[in-house]
Coordinates of C-alpha atoms in Angstrom, one line a residue:
M201 CA -2.7 17.0 23.6
K202 CA -1.4 15.7 27.1
A203 CA -4.9 15.7 28.2
G204 CA -5.9 13.6 25.1
W205 CA -3.3 11.0 25.9
N206 CA -4.5 11.1 29.6
D207 CA -8.1 10.2 28.5
P208 CA -9.3 6.7 29.8
K209 CA -10.1 5.7 26.3
W210 CA -6.5 6.1 25.2
K211 CA -5.1 4.4 28.2
E212 CA -7.4 1.4 27.6
L213 CA -6.4 1.2 23.6
E214 CA -2.9 1.2 24.6
K215 CA -3.4 -1.7 27.2
K216 CA -5.2 -3.6 24.9
T217 CA -2.3 -2.9 22.1
E218 CA 0.2 -3.9 24.4
T219 CA -1.3 -7.1 25.4
A220 CA -1.8 -8.0 21.8
R221 CA 1.7 -7.4 20.8
R222 CA 3.0 -9.2 23.8
I223 CA 1.2 -12.4 23.2
F224 CA 0.3 -12.2 19.2
G225 CA 3.0 -9.8 18.0
A226 CA 5.5 -12.4 16.7
E227 CA 2.6 -14.1 14.6
R228 CA 1.0 -11.0 13.4
V229 CA 4.2 -10.1 11.7
R230 CA 4.9 -13.6 10.2
A231 CA 1.2 -13.5 8.9
A232 CA 1.4 -9.7 7.8
E233 CA 4.6 -11.0 5.7
M234 CA 2.3 -13.6 3.9
M235 CA -0.4 -10.7 3.2
D236 CA 1.9 -8.9 1.8
D237 CA 2.7 -11.6 -0.7
C238 CA -0.9 -12.4 -0.9
V239 CA -0.6 -13.0 -4.8
Q240 CA 1.7 -16.1 -4.1
Y241 CA -1.1 -18.0 -2.0
P242 CA -4.6 -19.2 -2.3
I243 CA -6.3 -16.0 -1.8
D244 CA -9.5 -17.5 0.4
E245 CA -6.9 -18.6 3.1
I246 CA -5.0 -15.5 3.0
V247 CA -8.5 -13.6 3.6
K248 CA -9.2 -15.9 6.5
L249 CA -5.9 -15.1 7.9
A250 CA -6.4 -11.4 7.7
K251 CA -10.0 -11.6 9.2
W252 CA -8.6 -13.8 12.1
S253 CA -5.5 -11.3 12.6
L254 CA -7.7 -8.4 12.8
R255 CA -9.9 -10.1 15.2
L256 CA -6.7 -11.0 17.4
E257 CA -5.5 -7.6 17.5
N258 CA -8.4 -6.3 19.4
E259 CA -8.7 -8.8 21.7
T260 CA -8.4 -8.0 25.2
D261 CA -8.3 -11.2 27.2
A262 CA -4.7 -12.5 27.7
E263 CA -6.1 -16.4 28.1
V264 CA -8.2 -16.2 25.0
L265 CA -5.2 -14.5 23.1
R266 CA -2.8 -17.5 24.0
E267 CA -5.3 -20.1 22.9
E268 CA -6.5 -18.4 19.7
T269 CA -2.6 -17.6 18.9
E270 CA -1.8 -21.2 18.8
K271 CA -4.8 -22.1 16.7
F272 CA -3.8 -19.1 14.0
R273 CA -0.1 -20.3 14.2
A274 CA -1.3 -24.0 13.0
F275 CA -3.4 -22.4 10.5
R276 CA -0.6 -19.7 9.0
G277 CA 1.8 -22.8 9.0
S278 CA -0.5 -24.6 6.8
I279 CA -1.1 -22.1 4.0
Q280 CA 1.3 -23.3 0.9
K281 CA 2.5 -21.1 -2.0
K282 CA 0.7 -21.8 -5.1
S283 CA 2.3 -23.8 -7.7
D284 CA 2.1 -21.0 -9.9
A285 CA 2.8 -18.3 -7.5
P286 CA 4.3 -15.4 -9.4
E287 CA 7.8 -14.0 -8.3
P288 CA 8.0 -10.5 -7.0
I289 CA 9.8 -7.8 -9.0
L290 CA 12.8 -6.8 -6.9
L291 CA 13.1 -3.2 -6.9
W292 CA 17.0 -2.4 -6.3
P293 CA 19.9 -3.9 -7.2
G294 CA 21.2 -6.3 -4.3
Q295 CA 18.2 -5.2 -2.6
N296 CA 19.9 -2.5 -0.9
P297 CA 17.8 0.6 -1.1
P298 CA 18.8 4.2 -0.4
A299 CA 18.3 4.5 3.4
M300 CA 17.9 7.4 5.9
T301 CA 16.0 5.5 8.9
T302 CA 18.3 3.5 11.3
Y303 CA 16.0 0.4 11.8
T304 CA 17.5 -2.3 13.6
D305 CA 15.1 -4.5 15.5
N306 CA 11.1 -5.2 15.7
K307 CA 11.4 -6.9 19.0
D308 CA 8.3 -5.2 20.2
Y309 CA 6.3 -6.2 17.3
R310 CA 5.4 -2.5 16.6
Y311 CA 5.7 -2.7 12.7
N312 CA 4.5 -5.2 10.2
H313 CA 7.9 -5.4 8.6
N314 CA 11.2 -6.5 10.3
P315 CA 14.5 -4.8 9.6
D316 CA 15.5 -7.2 6.8
W317 CA 12.4 -6.4 4.8
K318 CA 13.0 -5.5 1.3
P319 CA 10.8 -3.4 -1.2
R320 CA 9.1 -5.4 -4.2
M321 CA 6.4 -5.5 -6.4
Y322 CA 3.8 -7.9 -8.1
F323 CA 2.4 -7.7 -11.5
I324 CA -1.3 -8.5 -12.3
P325 CA -2.1 -8.7 -15.9
A326 CA -4.9 -6.9 -17.8
E327 CA -8.0 -9.2 -18.7
G328 CA -9.6 -9.6 -21.7
T329 CA -7.6 -7.2 -24.0
E330 CA -4.8 -7.5 -26.3
K331 CA -4.3 -3.5 -26.1
P332 CA -4.1 -2.6 -22.3
A333 CA -5.7 0.7 -21.2
G334 CA -2.6 1.8 -19.4
A335 CA -0.9 0.7 -16.1
V336 CA -1.9 1.5 -12.6
I337 CA 0.6 1.1 -9.5
F338 CA -1.2 0.4 -6.1
C339 CA -0.2 1.0 -2.7
A340 CA -2.3 -0.1 0.1
G341 CA -2.4 2.1 3.4
G342 CA -1.2 1.8 7.0
D343 CA 1.3 -0.9 7.5
H344 CA 0.3 -3.0 4.7
G345 CA -0.3 -6.5 5.8
E346 CA -4.0 -6.7 5.7
A347 CA -4.6 -3.6 4.2
N348 CA -2.7 -5.0 1.2
V349 CA -5.2 -7.6 0.7
H350 CA -8.1 -5.4 0.1
E351 CA -6.8 -2.0 -1.0
A352 CA -4.0 -3.2 -3.2
Y353 CA -4.8 -6.8 -4.2
Q354 CA -8.6 -6.5 -4.7
D355 CA -8.6 -3.4 -6.4
A356 CA -5.6 -4.7 -8.8
L357 CA -8.1 -7.4 -9.7
D358 CA -10.6 -4.9 -10.3
F359 CA -8.9 -2.7 -12.7
A360 CA -6.9 -5.7 -14.4
G361 CA -10.6 -6.8 -15.3
K362 CA -10.9 -3.2 -16.7
G363 CA -8.1 -3.7 -19.2
Y364 CA -5.3 -2.3 -17.0
Q365 CA -1.9 -3.7 -16.5
C366 CA -1.7 -3.7 -12.5
F367 CA 1.1 -3.6 -10.0
I368 CA 1.0 -4.1 -6.2
L369 CA 3.6 -2.0 -4.9
L370 CA 5.3 -2.8 -1.5
N371 CA 7.2 -0.2 -0.3
R372 CA 8.9 0.9 2.7
T373 CA 5.9 2.4 4.6
N374 CA 6.0 5.8 5.9
H375 CA 6.4 6.3 9.7
N376 CA 6.2 2.5 9.9
P377 CA 9.1 3.0 10.7
W378 CA 10.5 4.7 7.7
N379 CA 10.2 8.2 6.5
E380 CA 8.4 9.9 3.4
K381 CA 11.3 10.2 1.4
E382 CA 12.0 6.5 1.8
A383 CA 8.3 5.4 1.1
G384 CA 8.5 7.9 -1.9
V385 CA 11.7 6.7 -3.3
D386 CA 10.5 3.1 -3.6
A387 CA 7.6 4.4 -5.6
A388 CA 9.7 6.4 -7.8
R389 CA 11.5 3.1 -8.7
A390 CA 8.4 1.4 -9.3
V391 CA 7.3 4.0 -11.8
R392 CA 10.5 4.0 -13.5
Y393 CA 10.5 0.1 -13.6
V394 CA 7.2 0.0 -15.3
R395 CA 8.0 3.0 -17.6
A396 CA 11.3 1.1 -18.6
H397 CA 9.2 -1.8 -19.6
A398 CA 6.5 -0.1 -21.0
G399 CA 6.8 -1.8 -24.3
E400 CA 6.9 -5.3 -22.7
Y401 CA 3.4 -4.6 -20.9
G402 CA 2.0 -3.1 -24.3
I403 CA 1.2 0.4 -22.7
G404 CA 2.7 3.7 -23.6
E405 CA 5.2 5.5 -21.6
R406 CA 3.0 8.3 -20.4
N407 CA 0.1 6.0 -19.7
I408 CA 1.2 5.0 -16.0
A409 CA -0.7 5.8 -12.8
F410 CA 0.0 5.8 -9.0
A411 CA -3.0 4.9 -6.7
G412 CA -2.5 5.4 -3.0
F413 CA -4.8 4.6 0.0
S414 CA -4.5 6.3 3.0
N415 CA -0.6 6.2 4.1
G416 CA -0.1 4.9 0.6
G417 CA -1.5 8.1 -0.6
L418 CA 1.0 9.9 1.1
T419 CA 3.5 7.9 -0.4
G420 CA 2.0 9.0 -3.6
E421 CA 2.3 12.5 -2.4
A422 CA 5.9 12.1 -1.5
L423 CA 6.7 10.5 -5.0
I424 CA 5.5 13.7 -6.6
E425 CA 7.2 16.0 -4.1
Y426 CA 10.6 14.7 -4.1
Y427 CA 11.2 12.6 -7.2
S428 CA 8.9 14.2 -10.2
G429 CA 10.4 15.9 -12.7
K430 CA 14.0 16.6 -12.9
Q431 CA 14.6 15.5 -9.2
K432 CA 17.1 13.0 -8.3
V433 CA 17.7 10.2 -5.9
A434 CA 20.9 11.7 -5.1
D435 CA 19.4 14.8 -4.1
Y436 CA 18.0 13.5 -1.1
F437 CA 20.7 10.4 -0.6
P438 CA 24.0 11.7 -1.2
D439 CA 25.7 8.3 -1.2
Y440 CA 23.3 7.0 -3.8
V441 CA 24.9 5.7 -6.8
P442 CA 22.6 5.8 -9.8
D443 CA 21.8 3.1 -12.5
A444 CA 20.4 2.9 -15.8
L445 CA 17.1 3.0 -14.2
D446 CA 17.5 6.5 -13.0
D447 CA 17.7 7.9 -16.5
I448 CA 13.9 7.0 -16.6
D449 CA 11.6 9.9 -15.3
A450 CA 9.9 8.7 -12.3
T451 CA 6.8 11.1 -12.7
P452 CA 3.4 9.5 -12.6
D453 CA 1.0 10.6 -15.3
A454 CA -1.9 10.4 -13.0
F455 CA -2.2 10.2 -9.2
L456 CA -5.3 8.8 -7.6
C457 CA -5.3 9.8 -3.9
I458 CA -8.1 7.5 -2.4
Y459 CA -9.1 8.8 0.8
G460 CA -5.4 10.6 1.5
P461 CA -4.0 10.8 4.9
R462 CA -4.5 14.7 5.3
G463 CA -7.5 16.7 6.5
A464 CA -9.8 16.3 3.4
M465 CA -11.2 20.0 3.1
D466 CA -8.1 22.0 4.4
N467 CA -5.8 20.2 2.3
L468 CA -8.0 20.4 -0.7
N469 CA -8.7 24.4 -0.2
A470 CA -4.9 24.8 -0.6
V471 CA -4.2 22.2 -3.4
W472 CA -7.0 22.8 -5.6
P473 CA -6.4 26.4 -6.7
D474 CA -2.5 25.8 -7.1
L475 CA -3.2 22.4 -9.3
M476 CA -5.7 24.6 -11.5
Q477 CA -3.4 27.3 -11.8
H478 CA -0.7 25.1 -13.2
H479 CA -3.3 23.5 -16.0
V480 CA -3.4 20.1 -14.0
P481 CA -6.7 18.1 -14.8
V482 CA -8.4 17.3 -11.5
E483 CA -11.3 15.6 -10.3
V484 CA -12.6 15.7 -6.7
H485 CA -15.3 13.2 -5.5
T486 CA -16.6 12.8 -1.9
F487 CA -18.8 10.0 -0.8
A488 CA -21.3 10.2 2.1
G489 CA -21.4 8.1 4.9
T490 CA -18.3 6.1 4.1
P491 CA -15.9 5.2 6.7
H492 CA -11.9 5.7 6.1
G493 CA -10.6 2.3 4.5
Q494 CA -13.3 0.9 2.4
A495 CA -11.3 0.3 -1.0
G496 CA -11.7 -3.3 -1.8
A497 CA -13.3 -4.3 1.4
K498 CA -15.8 -6.7 -0.4
I499 CA -12.9 -9.2 -0.4
F500 CA -13.5 -9.4 3.4
H501 CA -17.3 -9.8 3.1
D502 CA -17.5 -12.9 0.4
G503 CA -18.1 -10.0 -2.4
V504 CA -20.8 -8.0 -0.6
V505 CA -20.4 -4.6 -1.4
E506 CA -21.4 -2.4 2.0
Y507 CA -20.9 1.0 0.7
P508 CA -22.4 1.1 -3.2
N509 CA -22.0 4.7 -3.5
F510 CA -18.3 4.6 -2.6
E511 CA -17.7 1.8 -5.3
L512 CA -18.4 4.4 -7.9
W513 CA -14.8 5.6 -7.4
Q514 CA -13.9 3.0 -9.6
E515 CA -15.6 3.7 -12.4
L516 CA -15.1 7.6 -12.0
A517 CA -11.1 6.8 -11.9
D518 CA -11.4 4.5 -15.0
Y519 CA -12.8 7.6 -17.1
F520 CA -10.7 10.1 -15.4
L521 CA -7.4 7.9 -16.5
Q522 CA -8.7 7.4 -19.9
D523 CA -9.0 11.0 -20.4
V524 CA -5.7 11.7 -19.1
F525 CA -4.0 9.0 -21.1
H526 CA -5.7 9.6 -24.3
N527 CA -4.4 13.4 -23.9
H528 CA -1.1 12.0 -24.0

């Protein structure tokens, strides 16, 4: 491990990261906040912001970074909320979620979220149907920000077009800097909220899926591991005071783990037999030649799909969910 970190390519990567954080860091965090709330803004402007942000994060020339950061700041400041911008669904009373991690400053701009950031969720309604197919809660990977735009927002739009009531979960991100129990408890709260309001959304109480991408997939795992069944929030947060929503089951009825965070085959070889032994319906699909993090990426490419075979995941997930929901 030490030899790996002494490799010149890692040193160069760290140097590049430090330069970008020092010059562009504060603006990147402000932009990430807007990308988290992308449904509130004109999406074409948010997409431009996201693509620009990704370029600057990889820029190593300090002078170029300074010049571009000023232009970026001006553009970001010009983006206004839509007149009909949806309000977020706030997940915790008083916006005080149960916590373990001590996080007090982000002065080095290591994370996309400052310490006062709070978990929330956005609703994207099903299209073209009076009888929604069910609900899907989407949780982007990484530290949200740009990932939220393509993995959560674009995929939520696509599934809304298939007749699902869709939700974008903005939870505390695992290891950025919170832990898996904090990430998972926000996800559990989201499932409880949707289930408690199932009638209002026109869905069955047992027709709720959780879709996680990369780090969001780990959040889905934590949701199931720590908060499904009869497990309680107070099992892990002893000072937590339950409210009425805690009486609602947090177990998702289906879990879509889209390129999860673990080593694929090693993890699958351990998990598959256990799931089958417990009579849990499972489907596994792999797509050759597709890099990590491609879900919803067409939003960054003017709708052009770079990996058509991978796009099949949406159709396969749709069939899988309808089979699971029908049996409920």
